[in-house]
Structure formats: C-alpha cells, structure tokens
C-alpha cells in the first residue's frame, strides 16, 4: 500500500492499481493478481467436491444417529474418510471420480463419537448376509449379557439403534433409508438371544449398502449423556450389484525399477 502525494487525487481503479481513501489519507494498492488454476488443480477441486457431497449424503441419511452419537468434529472426519475412499479410484478418472469406482468398504468402522469406540461398549461383531432370495439379514450374536456389553454402572438397560442406507451408485438418485425400532436389552437378564433384522430390498443395479449401529445406556427413561457411555459406528459398507457383493480390486502398485550402478568408484588411501 502506498500514499498518494500528488495534487490530483484519484479514486477507483486504473489498470491493476486501486485508488481509495482510508480515513483522511489517499492511498493506492495493487490489485491482487488472479491465480490461474492448473488443469490438475481443477480436477482435484472437482474430486474434493464430489467426496464432500457424498459425505454430506451419508451424514443426512443417518441424521438421527448423528444427533445422538456425534462427538469430535464428525463433519471433518467424515469428509476425510471419503477423501481416502476417492484416493482409491484410478488416476485416469481424475476430475470425474465417482463413488462407484472407489473402495466403499473403507467407510466401515467410522466412529460417530471420536472419544469412544463402539467395540468398547458393544463387544461383538454383527453379521450381514445377503441371501440367495435377495433378503438382507443383519444378525446380532447370542451370548451372555456381561460378555456382550460394558454398561454404565448404574444403568438398568441398554438400547441399540440401527439404521440402514441403500442408495444408487449410478447417479439416478434413488435411495432407501431403513429406520429400525430400538432394541431394548434389560441388564438384569443374563442371556442375549440371537437377534435378526430382515430386510427385503430392491437389488437392481449398482448400489451402496451401509448400516450404522449405536448404543446408549438408560436408567428408566433417562439416557446417560456421559460420552464415555454412548457410541455409534458404521458397521457395514458394501458395494452391491444386482444383489451380489462386489469386492473392490485395487490397482496394482507400479514399483520403480532400481538400476544398479555398473562401475563403482573406489577410495584411494594415501600414505603419509
């Protein structure tokens, strides 16, 4: 920034110079140069935007669980997870990357509460199956309550909340959100029976199937809000095509060949 000292004072823009008044002083500054984005930067920006939109899509679909279990900047953490997924998409798709080409399974394990992992409160993995007849089954294993849960010491019951999201990967925009009644587990019981959630879904085309599970502890109707005693996580994330699970195949890493030096130099020892 410079001060105008001439007799004639100018206001406005002249070329890349901007003349204006600051208080009682006439000043001039150079207009910031426009930074021309490279083609690679433009492609990266488009792909970053696509990853962020997919993260927002998931966040909105699971909004009830996000409201109950989110802690620790979920928005940025979920964006970063989708960026990691988009990094698995081949480089030739740069600038036009789509979720259908990425490793959707990397979404599995995303924690809603960054300070408490689900497997510290709910101690068993669930099983997800797609039967030959197309039925989708989410199965919680049987077991002793004390081997399944790490409850709040004063809690009388645990409640499991499950939601599912089934959406098209071919940009048609079709989706289905599955909301499930809370599964109440009285903590004075000794055993938890095998429990199954069965869904009849339309499997036509390429779709993503995502399930999230959360656990909270209650005393009567009061939920314990201590973040050490609630957790939520994406427990399954699959690419499904016409009812068949599609495994992601990563591109092989290209190893650089190290060419050994033909003739090597030698030290010369000089005698005193």
JSON list of C-alpha atoms in Angstrom, two decimals, residues 39-263:
[
{"chain": "A", "resi": 39, "resn": "UNK", "atom": "CA", "xyz": [-5.80, -28.36, -15.02]},
{"chain": "A", "resi": 40, "resn": "UNK", "atom": "CA", "xyz": [-4.63, -30.76, -12.29]},
{"chain": "A", "resi": 41, "resn": "UNK", "atom": "CA", "xyz": [-5.82, -28.33, -9.60]},
{"chain": "A", "resi": 42, "resn": "UNK", "atom": "CA", "xyz": [-9.22, -28.04, -11.26]},
{"chain": "A", "resi": 43, "resn": "UNK", "atom": "CA", "xyz": [-9.57, -31.82, -11.35]},
{"chain": "A", "resi": 44, "resn": "UNK", "atom": "CA", "xyz": [-8.55, -32.12, -7.70]},
{"chain": "A", "resi": 45, "resn": "UNK", "atom": "CA", "xyz": [-11.10, -29.47, -6.74]},
{"chain": "A", "resi": 46, "resn": "UNK", "atom": "CA", "xyz": [-13.89, -31.29, -8.57]},
{"chain": "A", "resi": 47, "resn": "UNK", "atom": "CA", "xyz": [-13.00, -34.60, -6.92]},
{"chain": "A", "resi": 48, "resn": "UNK", "atom": "CA", "xyz": [-12.78, -32.97, -3.49]},
{"chain": "A", "resi": 49, "resn": "UNK", "atom": "CA", "xyz": [-16.25, -31.52, -4.05]},
{"chain": "A", "resi": 50, "resn": "UNK", "atom": "CA", "xyz": [-17.61, -34.94, -5.04]},
{"chain": "A", "resi": 51, "resn": "UNK", "atom": "CA", "xyz": [-16.12, -36.55, -1.92]},
{"chain": "A", "resi": 52, "resn": "UNK", "atom": "CA", "xyz": [-17.61, -33.82, 0.30]},
{"chain": "A", "resi": 53, "resn": "UNK", "atom": "CA", "xyz": [-21.05, -34.21, -1.30]},
{"chain": "A", "resi": 54, "resn": "UNK", "atom": "CA", "xyz": [-21.02, -37.95, -0.63]},
{"chain": "A", "resi": 55, "resn": "UNK", "atom": "CA", "xyz": [-20.01, -37.32, 2.98]},
{"chain": "A", "resi": 56, "resn": "UNK", "atom": "CA", "xyz": [-22.93, -34.91, 3.36]},
{"chain": "A", "resi": 57, "resn": "UNK", "atom": "CA", "xyz": [-25.24, -37.51, 1.79]},
{"chain": "A", "resi": 58, "resn": "UNK", "atom": "CA", "xyz": [-24.27, -40.07, 4.43]},
{"chain": "A", "resi": 59, "resn": "UNK", "atom": "CA", "xyz": [-24.46, -37.53, 7.24]},
{"chain": "A", "resi": 60, "resn": "UNK", "atom": "CA", "xyz": [-28.01, -36.53, 6.28]},
{"chain": "A", "resi": 61, "resn": "UNK", "atom": "CA", "xyz": [-29.17, -40.12, 5.82]},
{"chain": "A", "resi": 62, "resn": "UNK", "atom": "CA", "xyz": [-28.02, -41.02, 9.33]},
{"chain": "A", "resi": 63, "resn": "UNK", "atom": "CA", "xyz": [-29.11, -37.70, 10.87]},
{"chain": "A", "resi": 64, "resn": "UNK", "atom": "CA", "xyz": [-30.97, -39.28, 13.84]},
{"chain": "A", "resi": 65, "resn": "UNK", "atom": "CA", "xyz": [-27.87, -41.25, 14.85]},
{"chain": "A", "resi": 66, "resn": "UNK", "atom": "CA", "xyz": [-25.60, -38.28, 14.19]},
{"chain": "A", "resi": 67, "resn": "UNK", "atom": "CA", "xyz": [-27.73, -36.22, 16.58]},
{"chain": "A", "resi": 68, "resn": "UNK", "atom": "CA", "xyz": [-27.48, -38.89, 19.30]},
{"chain": "A", "resi": 69, "resn": "UNK", "atom": "CA", "xyz": [-23.87, -40.01, 18.93]},
{"chain": "A", "resi": 70, "resn": "UNK", "atom": "CA", "xyz": [-21.76, -37.42, 17.12]},
{"chain": "A", "resi": 71, "resn": "UNK", "atom": "CA", "xyz": [-18.84, -36.01, 19.08]},
{"chain": "A", "resi": 72, "resn": "UNK", "atom": "CA", "xyz": [-15.47, -34.68, 17.96]},
{"chain": "A", "resi": 73, "resn": "UNK", "atom": "CA", "xyz": [-15.95, -32.82, 14.66]},
{"chain": "A", "resi": 74, "resn": "UNK", "atom": "CA", "xyz": [-17.79, -35.58, 12.80]},
{"chain": "A", "resi": 75, "resn": "UNK", "atom": "CA", "xyz": [-18.16, -33.44, 9.67]},
{"chain": "A", "resi": 76, "resn": "UNK", "atom": "CA", "xyz": [-14.42, -33.06, 9.01]},
{"chain": "A", "resi": 77, "resn": "UNK", "atom": "CA", "xyz": [-13.65, -36.65, 9.99]},
{"chain": "A", "resi": 78, "resn": "UNK", "atom": "CA", "xyz": [-16.29, -37.99, 7.62]},
{"chain": "A", "resi": 79, "resn": "UNK", "atom": "CA", "xyz": [-15.02, -35.75, 4.80]},
{"chain": "A", "resi": 80, "resn": "UNK", "atom": "CA", "xyz": [-11.51, -37.12, 5.35]},
{"chain": "A", "resi": 81, "resn": "UNK", "atom": "CA", "xyz": [-12.82, -40.69, 5.22]},
{"chain": "A", "resi": 82, "resn": "UNK", "atom": "CA", "xyz": [-14.45, -40.05, 1.85]},
{"chain": "A", "resi": 83, "resn": "UNK", "atom": "CA", "xyz": [-11.30, -38.39, 0.56]},
{"chain": "A", "resi": 84, "resn": "UNK", "atom": "CA", "xyz": [-9.47, -41.63, 1.43]},
{"chain": "A", "resi": 85, "resn": "UNK", "atom": "CA", "xyz": [-12.11, -43.59, -0.49]},
{"chain": "A", "resi": 86, "resn": "UNK", "atom": "CA", "xyz": [-11.72, -41.31, -3.52]},
{"chain": "A", "resi": 87, "resn": "UNK", "atom": "CA", "xyz": [-7.95, -41.81, -3.42]},
{"chain": "A", "resi": 88, "resn": "UNK", "atom": "CA", "xyz": [-8.56, -45.49, -4.24]},
{"chain": "A", "resi": 89, "resn": "UNK", "atom": "CA", "xyz": [-10.16, -44.52, -7.56]},
{"chain": "A", "resi": 90, "resn": "UNK", "atom": "CA", "xyz": [-7.78, -44.89, -10.54]},
{"chain": "A", "resi": 91, "resn": "UNK", "atom": "CA", "xyz": [-5.92, -41.73, -11.54]},
{"chain": "A", "resi": 92, "resn": "UNK", "atom": "CA", "xyz": [-7.35, -41.79, -15.08]},
{"chain": "A", "resi": 93, "resn": "UNK", "atom": "CA", "xyz": [-10.71, -40.77, -13.55]},
{"chain": "A", "resi": 94, "resn": "UNK", "atom": "CA", "xyz": [-9.21, -37.59, -12.03]},
{"chain": "A", "resi": 95, "resn": "UNK", "atom": "CA", "xyz": [-11.67, -34.72, -12.29]},
{"chain": "A", "resi": 96, "resn": "UNK", "atom": "CA", "xyz": [-14.61, -37.09, -12.74]},
{"chain": "A", "resi": 97, "resn": "UNK", "atom": "CA", "xyz": [-14.23, -39.52, -9.84]},
{"chain": "A", "resi": 98, "resn": "UNK", "atom": "CA", "xyz": [-17.37, -41.32, -8.71]},
{"chain": "A", "resi": 99, "resn": "UNK", "atom": "CA", "xyz": [-18.05, -43.33, -5.57]},
{"chain": "A", "resi": 100, "resn": "UNK", "atom": "CA", "xyz": [-18.96, -46.40, -7.64]},
{"chain": "A", "resi": 101, "resn": "UNK", "atom": "CA", "xyz": [-15.27, -46.77, -8.60]},
{"chain": "A", "resi": 102, "resn": "UNK", "atom": "CA", "xyz": [-13.87, -46.45, -5.06]},
{"chain": "A", "resi": 103, "resn": "UNK", "atom": "CA", "xyz": [-13.41, -48.78, -2.11]},
{"chain": "A", "resi": 104, "resn": "UNK", "atom": "CA", "xyz": [-16.70, -48.20, -0.31]},
{"chain": "A", "resi": 105, "resn": "UNK", "atom": "CA", "xyz": [-15.72, -50.74, 2.36]},
{"chain": "A", "resi": 106, "resn": "UNK", "atom": "CA", "xyz": [-13.34, -48.11, 3.83]},
{"chain": "A", "resi": 107, "resn": "UNK", "atom": "CA", "xyz": [-16.43, -46.44, 5.27]},
{"chain": "A", "resi": 108, "resn": "UNK", "atom": "CA", "xyz": [-16.84, -49.38, 7.65]},
{"chain": "A", "resi": 109, "resn": "UNK", "atom": "CA", "xyz": [-15.53, -48.60, 11.11]},
{"chain": "A", "resi": 110, "resn": "UNK", "atom": "CA", "xyz": [-16.20, -44.86, 11.02]},
{"chain": "A", "resi": 111, "resn": "UNK", "atom": "CA", "xyz": [-16.94, -43.79, 14.60]},
{"chain": "A", "resi": 112, "resn": "UNK", "atom": "CA", "xyz": [-19.58, -41.16, 15.32]},
{"chain": "A", "resi": 113, "resn": "UNK", "atom": "CA", "xyz": [-18.15, -40.44, 18.78]},
{"chain": "A", "resi": 114, "resn": "UNK", "atom": "CA", "xyz": [-14.42, -39.85, 18.42]},
{"chain": "A", "resi": 115, "resn": "UNK", "atom": "CA", "xyz": [-13.84, -40.30, 22.16]},
{"chain": "A", "resi": 116, "resn": "UNK", "atom": "CA", "xyz": [-15.49, -43.74, 22.48]},
{"chain": "A", "resi": 117, "resn": "UNK", "atom": "CA", "xyz": [-15.29, -46.66, 20.06]},
{"chain": "A", "resi": 118, "resn": "UNK", "atom": "CA", "xyz": [-18.38, -48.81, 19.70]},
{"chain": "A", "resi": 119, "resn": "UNK", "atom": "CA", "xyz": [-16.45, -52.02, 20.34]},
{"chain": "A", "resi": 120, "resn": "UNK", "atom": "CA", "xyz": [-15.61, -50.76, 23.84]},
{"chain": "A", "resi": 121, "resn": "UNK", "atom": "CA", "xyz": [-19.32, -50.85, 24.77]},
{"chain": "A", "resi": 122, "resn": "UNK", "atom": "CA", "xyz": [-20.80, -53.44, 22.39]},
{"chain": "A", "resi": 123, "resn": "UNK", "atom": "CA", "xyz": [-18.25, -56.23, 22.33]},
{"chain": "A", "resi": 124, "resn": "UNK", "atom": "CA", "xyz": [-19.39, -58.47, 19.46]},
{"chain": "A", "resi": 125, "resn": "UNK", "atom": "CA", "xyz": [-19.37, -58.01, 15.69]},
{"chain": "A", "resi": 126, "resn": "UNK", "atom": "CA", "xyz": [-22.65, -58.24, 13.80]},
{"chain": "A", "resi": 127, "resn": "UNK", "atom": "CA", "xyz": [-23.07, -60.43, 10.73]},
{"chain": "A", "resi": 128, "resn": "UNK", "atom": "CA", "xyz": [-24.55, -59.11, 7.47]},
{"chain": "A", "resi": 129, "resn": "UNK", "atom": "CA", "xyz": [-25.80, -61.58, 4.87]},
{"chain": "A", "resi": 130, "resn": "UNK", "atom": "CA", "xyz": [-27.49, -61.28, 1.51]},
{"chain": "A", "resi": 131, "resn": "UNK", "atom": "CA", "xyz": [-29.44, -64.49, 0.98]},
{"chain": "A", "resi": 132, "resn": "UNK", "atom": "CA", "xyz": [-29.88, -66.14, -2.45]},
{"chain": "A", "resi": 133, "resn": "UNK", "atom": "CA", "xyz": [-33.51, -64.97, -2.46]},
{"chain": "A", "resi": 134, "resn": "UNK", "atom": "CA", "xyz": [-32.33, -61.37, -2.02]},
{"chain": "A", "resi": 135, "resn": "UNK", "atom": "CA", "xyz": [-33.28, -60.94, 1.63]},
{"chain": "A", "resi": 136, "resn": "UNK", "atom": "CA", "xyz": [-30.77, -58.93, 3.65]},
{"chain": "A", "resi": 137, "resn": "UNK", "atom": "CA", "xyz": [-30.17, -60.14, 7.21]},
{"chain": "A", "resi": 138, "resn": "UNK", "atom": "CA", "xyz": [-28.35, -58.26, 9.95]},
{"chain": "A", "resi": 139, "resn": "UNK", "atom": "CA", "xyz": [-27.63, -60.72, 12.76]},
{"chain": "A", "resi": 140, "resn": "UNK", "atom": "CA", "xyz": [-26.61, -59.94, 16.33]},
{"chain": "A", "resi": 141, "resn": "UNK", "atom": "CA", "xyz": [-25.00, -62.95, 18.04]},
{"chain": "A", "resi": 142, "resn": "UNK", "atom": "CA", "xyz": [-26.33, -64.60, 21.18]},
{"chain": "A", "resi": 143, "resn": "UNK", "atom": "CA", "xyz": [-24.28, -64.62, 24.36]},
{"chain": "A", "resi": 144, "resn": "UNK", "atom": "CA", "xyz": [-24.08, -63.68, 27.99]},
{"chain": "A", "resi": 145, "resn": "UNK", "atom": "CA", "xyz": [-25.01, -60.07, 28.63]},
{"chain": "A", "resi": 146, "resn": "UNK", "atom": "CA", "xyz": [-21.81, -59.46, 30.59]},
{"chain": "A", "resi": 147, "resn": "UNK", "atom": "CA", "xyz": [-19.78, -60.74, 27.61]},
{"chain": "A", "resi": 148, "resn": "UNK", "atom": "CA", "xyz": [-21.67, -58.53, 25.15]},
{"chain": "A", "resi": 149, "resn": "UNK", "atom": "CA", "xyz": [-21.79, -55.19, 26.94]},
{"chain": "A", "resi": 150, "resn": "UNK", "atom": "CA", "xyz": [-19.76, -52.77, 29.05]},
{"chain": "A", "resi": 151, "resn": "UNK", "atom": "CA", "xyz": [-22.61, -50.75, 30.57]},
{"chain": "A", "resi": 152, "resn": "UNK", "atom": "CA", "xyz": [-22.77, -47.65, 32.71]},
{"chain": "A", "resi": 153, "resn": "UNK", "atom": "CA", "xyz": [-22.52, -48.92, 36.32]},
{"chain": "A", "resi": 154, "resn": "UNK", "atom": "CA", "xyz": [-25.94, -47.52, 37.25]},
{"chain": "A", "resi": 155, "resn": "UNK", "atom": "CA", "xyz": [-27.78, -48.38, 34.02]},
{"chain": "A", "resi": 156, "resn": "UNK", "atom": "CA", "xyz": [-30.82, -50.64, 34.03]},
{"chain": "A", "resi": 157, "resn": "UNK", "atom": "CA", "xyz": [-30.99, -51.21, 30.28]},
{"chain": "A", "resi": 158, "resn": "UNK", "atom": "CA", "xyz": [-29.09, -50.78, 27.04]},
{"chain": "A", "resi": 159, "resn": "UNK", "atom": "CA", "xyz": [-30.67, -49.65, 23.81]},
{"chain": "A", "resi": 160, "resn": "UNK", "atom": "CA", "xyz": [-29.31, -50.47, 20.38]},
{"chain": "A", "resi": 161, "resn": "UNK", "atom": "CA", "xyz": [-30.22, -48.20, 17.49]},
{"chain": "A", "resi": 162, "resn": "UNK", "atom": "CA", "xyz": [-29.72, -49.40, 13.93]},
{"chain": "A", "resi": 163, "resn": "UNK", "atom": "CA", "xyz": [-30.22, -47.56, 10.67]},
{"chain": "A", "resi": 164, "resn": "UNK", "atom": "CA", "xyz": [-29.55, -48.60, 7.09]},
{"chain": "A", "resi": 165, "resn": "UNK", "atom": "CA", "xyz": [-29.00, -46.60, 3.91]},
{"chain": "A", "resi": 166, "resn": "UNK", "atom": "CA", "xyz": [-29.30, -48.20, 0.48]},
{"chain": "A", "resi": 167, "resn": "UNK", "atom": "CA", "xyz": [-28.62, -45.87, -2.43]},
{"chain": "A", "resi": 168, "resn": "UNK", "atom": "CA", "xyz": [-27.89, -45.96, -6.15]},
{"chain": "A", "resi": 169, "resn": "UNK", "atom": "CA", "xyz": [-24.31, -45.52, -7.33]},
{"chain": "A", "resi": 170, "resn": "UNK", "atom": "CA", "xyz": [-25.24, -44.72, -10.93]},
{"chain": "A", "resi": 171, "resn": "UNK", "atom": "CA", "xyz": [-26.29, -41.08, -10.34]},
{"chain": "A", "resi": 172, "resn": "UNK", "atom": "CA", "xyz": [-30.02, -41.83, -10.69]},
{"chain": "A", "resi": 173, "resn": "UNK", "atom": "CA", "xyz": [-30.53, -40.56, -7.14]},
{"chain": "A", "resi": 174, "resn": "UNK", "atom": "CA", "xyz": [-32.63, -43.45, -5.85]},
{"chain": "A", "resi": 175, "resn": "UNK", "atom": "CA", "xyz": [-32.25, -44.34, -2.19]},
{"chain": "A", "resi": 176, "resn": "UNK", "atom": "CA", "xyz": [-33.93, -46.04, 0.74]},
{"chain": "A", "resi": 177, "resn": "UNK", "atom": "CA", "xyz": [-33.41, -45.21, 4.42]},
{"chain": "A", "resi": 178, "resn": "UNK", "atom": "CA", "xyz": [-34.19, -48.01, 6.86]},
{"chain": "A", "resi": 179, "resn": "UNK", "atom": "CA", "xyz": [-35.18, -46.86, 10.34]},
{"chain": "A", "resi": 180, "resn": "UNK", "atom": "CA", "xyz": [-35.49, -49.58, 12.98]},
{"chain": "A", "resi": 181, "resn": "UNK", "atom": "CA", "xyz": [-37.20, -49.65, 16.37]},
{"chain": "A", "resi": 182, "resn": "UNK", "atom": "CA", "xyz": [-34.80, -49.51, 19.32]},
{"chain": "A", "resi": 183, "resn": "UNK", "atom": "CA", "xyz": [-33.68, -52.90, 20.59]},
{"chain": "A", "resi": 184, "resn": "UNK", "atom": "CA", "xyz": [-34.02, -52.76, 24.39]},
{"chain": "A", "resi": 185, "resn": "UNK", "atom": "CA", "xyz": [-31.75, -55.03, 26.40]},
{"chain": "A", "resi": 186, "resn": "UNK", "atom": "CA", "xyz": [-32.65, -55.30, 30.13]},
{"chain": "A", "resi": 187, "resn": "UNK", "atom": "CA", "xyz": [-29.40, -55.54, 32.05]},
{"chain": "A", "resi": 188, "resn": "UNK", "atom": "CA", "xyz": [-30.89, -57.79, 34.71]},
{"chain": "A", "resi": 189, "resn": "UNK", "atom": "CA", "xyz": [-31.13, -60.55, 32.10]},
{"chain": "A", "resi": 190, "resn": "UNK", "atom": "CA", "xyz": [-28.24, -62.97, 31.95]},
{"chain": "A", "resi": 191, "resn": "UNK", "atom": "CA", "xyz": [-28.53, -64.01, 28.29]},
{"chain": "A", "resi": 192, "resn": "UNK", "atom": "CA", "xyz": [-29.00, -62.20, 24.99]},
{"chain": "A", "resi": 193, "resn": "UNK", "atom": "CA", "xyz": [-30.66, -64.32, 22.27]},
{"chain": "A", "resi": 194, "resn": "UNK", "atom": "CA", "xyz": [-29.58, -64.35, 18.65]},
{"chain": "A", "resi": 195, "resn": "UNK", "atom": "CA", "xyz": [-31.49, -61.46, 17.07]},
{"chain": "A", "resi": 196, "resn": "UNK", "atom": "CA", "xyz": [-32.07, -60.87, 13.36]},
{"chain": "A", "resi": 197, "resn": "UNK", "atom": "CA", "xyz": [-33.24, -57.90, 11.33]},
{"chain": "A", "resi": 198, "resn": "UNK", "atom": "CA", "xyz": [-34.59, -58.98, 7.92]},
{"chain": "A", "resi": 199, "resn": "UNK", "atom": "CA", "xyz": [-34.98, -56.57, 5.00]},
{"chain": "A", "resi": 200, "resn": "UNK", "atom": "CA", "xyz": [-36.46, -57.03, 1.55]},
{"chain": "A", "resi": 201, "resn": "UNK", "atom": "CA", "xyz": [-34.64, -54.59, -0.75]},
{"chain": "A", "resi": 202, "resn": "UNK", "atom": "CA", "xyz": [-34.62, -53.82, -4.45]},
{"chain": "A", "resi": 203, "resn": "UNK", "atom": "CA", "xyz": [-31.21, -55.00, -5.64]},
{"chain": "A", "resi": 204, "resn": "UNK", "atom": "CA", "xyz": [-31.38, -53.91, -9.28]},
{"chain": "A", "resi": 205, "resn": "UNK", "atom": "CA", "xyz": [-28.22, -52.13, -10.43]},
{"chain": "A", "resi": 206, "resn": "UNK", "atom": "CA", "xyz": [-25.17, -50.84, -8.57]},
{"chain": "A", "resi": 207, "resn": "UNK", "atom": "CA", "xyz": [-25.91, -49.75, -5.02]},
{"chain": "A", "resi": 208, "resn": "UNK", "atom": "CA", "xyz": [-24.16, -48.95, -1.75]},
{"chain": "A", "resi": 209, "resn": "UNK", "atom": "CA", "xyz": [-25.48, -50.68, 1.37]},
{"chain": "A", "resi": 210, "resn": "UNK", "atom": "CA", "xyz": [-24.48, -49.00, 4.62]},
{"chain": "A", "resi": 211, "resn": "UNK", "atom": "CA", "xyz": [-25.52, -49.87, 8.18]},
{"chain": "A", "resi": 212, "resn": "UNK", "atom": "CA", "xyz": [-24.78, -47.93, 11.36]},
{"chain": "A", "resi": 213, "resn": "UNK", "atom": "CA", "xyz": [-25.29, -49.09, 14.94]},
{"chain": "A", "resi": 214, "resn": "UNK", "atom": "CA", "xyz": [-25.36, -47.07, 18.13]},
{"chain": "A", "resi": 215, "resn": "UNK", "atom": "CA", "xyz": [-25.63, -47.98, 21.79]},
{"chain": "A", "resi": 216, "resn": "UNK", "atom": "CA", "xyz": [-26.83, -45.91, 24.75]},
{"chain": "A", "resi": 217, "resn": "UNK", "atom": "CA", "xyz": [-27.48, -46.78, 28.38]},
{"chain": "A", "resi": 218, "resn": "UNK", "atom": "CA", "xyz": [-30.56, -45.83, 30.37]},
{"chain": "A", "resi": 219, "resn": "UNK", "atom": "CA", "xyz": [-31.85, -45.78, 33.91]},
{"chain": "A", "resi": 220, "resn": "UNK", "atom": "CA", "xyz": [-35.59, -45.95, 33.47]},
{"chain": "A", "resi": 221, "resn": "UNK", "atom": "CA", "xyz": [-36.34, -43.43, 30.73]},
{"chain": "A", "resi": 222, "resn": "UNK", "atom": "CA", "xyz": [-33.25, -41.29, 31.39]},
{"chain": "A", "resi": 223, "resn": "UNK", "atom": "CA", "xyz": [-30.36, -41.65, 28.96]},
{"chain": "A", "resi": 224, "resn": "UNK", "atom": "CA", "xyz": [-26.84, -41.28, 30.29]},
{"chain": "A", "resi": 225, "resn": "UNK", "atom": "CA", "xyz": [-25.28, -38.38, 28.41]},
{"chain": "A", "resi": 226, "resn": "UNK", "atom": "CA", "xyz": [-21.71, -39.13, 29.53]},
{"chain": "A", "resi": 227, "resn": "UNK", "atom": "CA", "xyz": [-19.86, -39.56, 26.23]},
{"chain": "A", "resi": 228, "resn": "UNK", "atom": "CA", "xyz": [-17.89, -42.45, 27.74]},
{"chain": "A", "resi": 229, "resn": "UNK", "atom": "CA", "xyz": [-21.13, -44.45, 27.69]},
{"chain": "A", "resi": 230, "resn": "UNK", "atom": "CA", "xyz": [-22.53, -43.94, 24.23]},
{"chain": "A", "resi": 231, "resn": "UNK", "atom": "CA", "xyz": [-21.07, -44.83, 20.85]},
{"chain": "A", "resi": 232, "resn": "UNK", "atom": "CA", "xyz": [-22.09, -45.20, 17.24]},
{"chain": "A", "resi": 233, "resn": "UNK", "atom": "CA", "xyz": [-20.30, -46.63, 14.22]},
{"chain": "A", "resi": 234, "resn": "UNK", "atom": "CA", "xyz": [-20.78, -47.59, 10.60]},
{"chain": "A", "resi": 235, "resn": "UNK", "atom": "CA", "xyz": [-20.70, -51.37, 10.96]},
{"chain": "A", "resi": 236, "resn": "UNK", "atom": "CA", "xyz": [-21.13, -52.40, 7.32]},
{"chain": "A", "resi": 237, "resn": "UNK", "atom": "CA", "xyz": [-20.45, -50.68, 3.99]},
{"chain": "A", "resi": 238, "resn": "UNK", "atom": "CA", "xyz": [-20.78, -52.67, 0.78]},
{"chain": "A", "resi": 239, "resn": "UNK", "atom": "CA", "xyz": [-20.98, -52.23, -2.98]},
{"chain": "A", "resi": 240, "resn": "UNK", "atom": "CA", "xyz": [-23.82, -54.45, -4.19]},
{"chain": "A", "resi": 241, "resn": "UNK", "atom": "CA", "xyz": [-24.60, -55.15, -7.85]},
{"chain": "A", "resi": 242, "resn": "UNK", "atom": "CA", "xyz": [-27.87, -56.95, -8.64]},
{"chain": "A", "resi": 243, "resn": "UNK", "atom": "CA", "xyz": [-27.86, -58.47, -5.16]},
{"chain": "A", "resi": 244, "resn": "UNK", "atom": "CA", "xyz": [-24.24, -59.67, -5.24]},
{"chain": "A", "resi": 245, "resn": "UNK", "atom": "CA", "xyz": [-21.49, -58.11, -3.12]},
{"chain": "A", "resi": 246, "resn": "UNK", "atom": "CA", "xyz": [-18.78, -56.54, -5.29]},
{"chain": "A", "resi": 247, "resn": "UNK", "atom": "CA", "xyz": [-15.28, -56.77, -3.82]},
{"chain": "A", "resi": 248, "resn": "UNK", "atom": "CA", "xyz": [-13.03, -53.82, -4.53]},
{"chain": "A", "resi": 249, "resn": "UNK", "atom": "CA", "xyz": [-9.97, -54.63, -6.62]},
{"chain": "A", "resi": 250, "resn": "UNK", "atom": "CA", "xyz": [-7.17, -52.14, -6.13]},
{"chain": "A", "resi": 251, "resn": "UNK", "atom": "CA", "xyz": [-4.91, -51.22, -9.00]},
{"chain": "A", "resi": 252, "resn": "UNK", "atom": "CA", "xyz": [-1.50, -52.89, -8.71]},
{"chain": "A", "resi": 253, "resn": "UNK", "atom": "CA", "xyz": [1.22, -50.63, -7.41]},
{"chain": "A", "resi": 254, "resn": "UNK", "atom": "CA", "xyz": [3.85, -49.82, -10.01]},
{"chain": "A", "resi": 255, "resn": "UNK", "atom": "CA", "xyz": [7.27, -50.38, -8.50]},
{"chain": "A", "resi": 256, "resn": "UNK", "atom": "CA", "xyz": [10.13, -48.28, -9.75]},
{"chain": "A", "resi": 257, "resn": "UNK", "atom": "CA", "xyz": [13.00, -50.34, -11.06]},
{"chain": "A", "resi": 258, "resn": "UNK", "atom": "CA", "xyz": [16.29, -49.57, -9.35]},
{"chain": "A", "resi": 259, "resn": "UNK", "atom": "CA", "xyz": [19.15, -49.72, -11.84]},
{"chain": "A", "resi": 260, "resn": "UNK", "atom": "CA", "xyz": [22.40, -50.70, -10.21]},
{"chain": "A", "resi": 261, "resn": "UNK", "atom": "CA", "xyz": [25.46, -48.66, -10.99]},
{"chain": "A", "resi": 262, "resn": "UNK", "atom": "CA", "xyz": [27.75, -50.53, -13.39]},
{"chain": "A", "resi": 263, "resn": "UNK", "atom": "CA", "xyz": [31.14, -49.18, -12.40]}
]
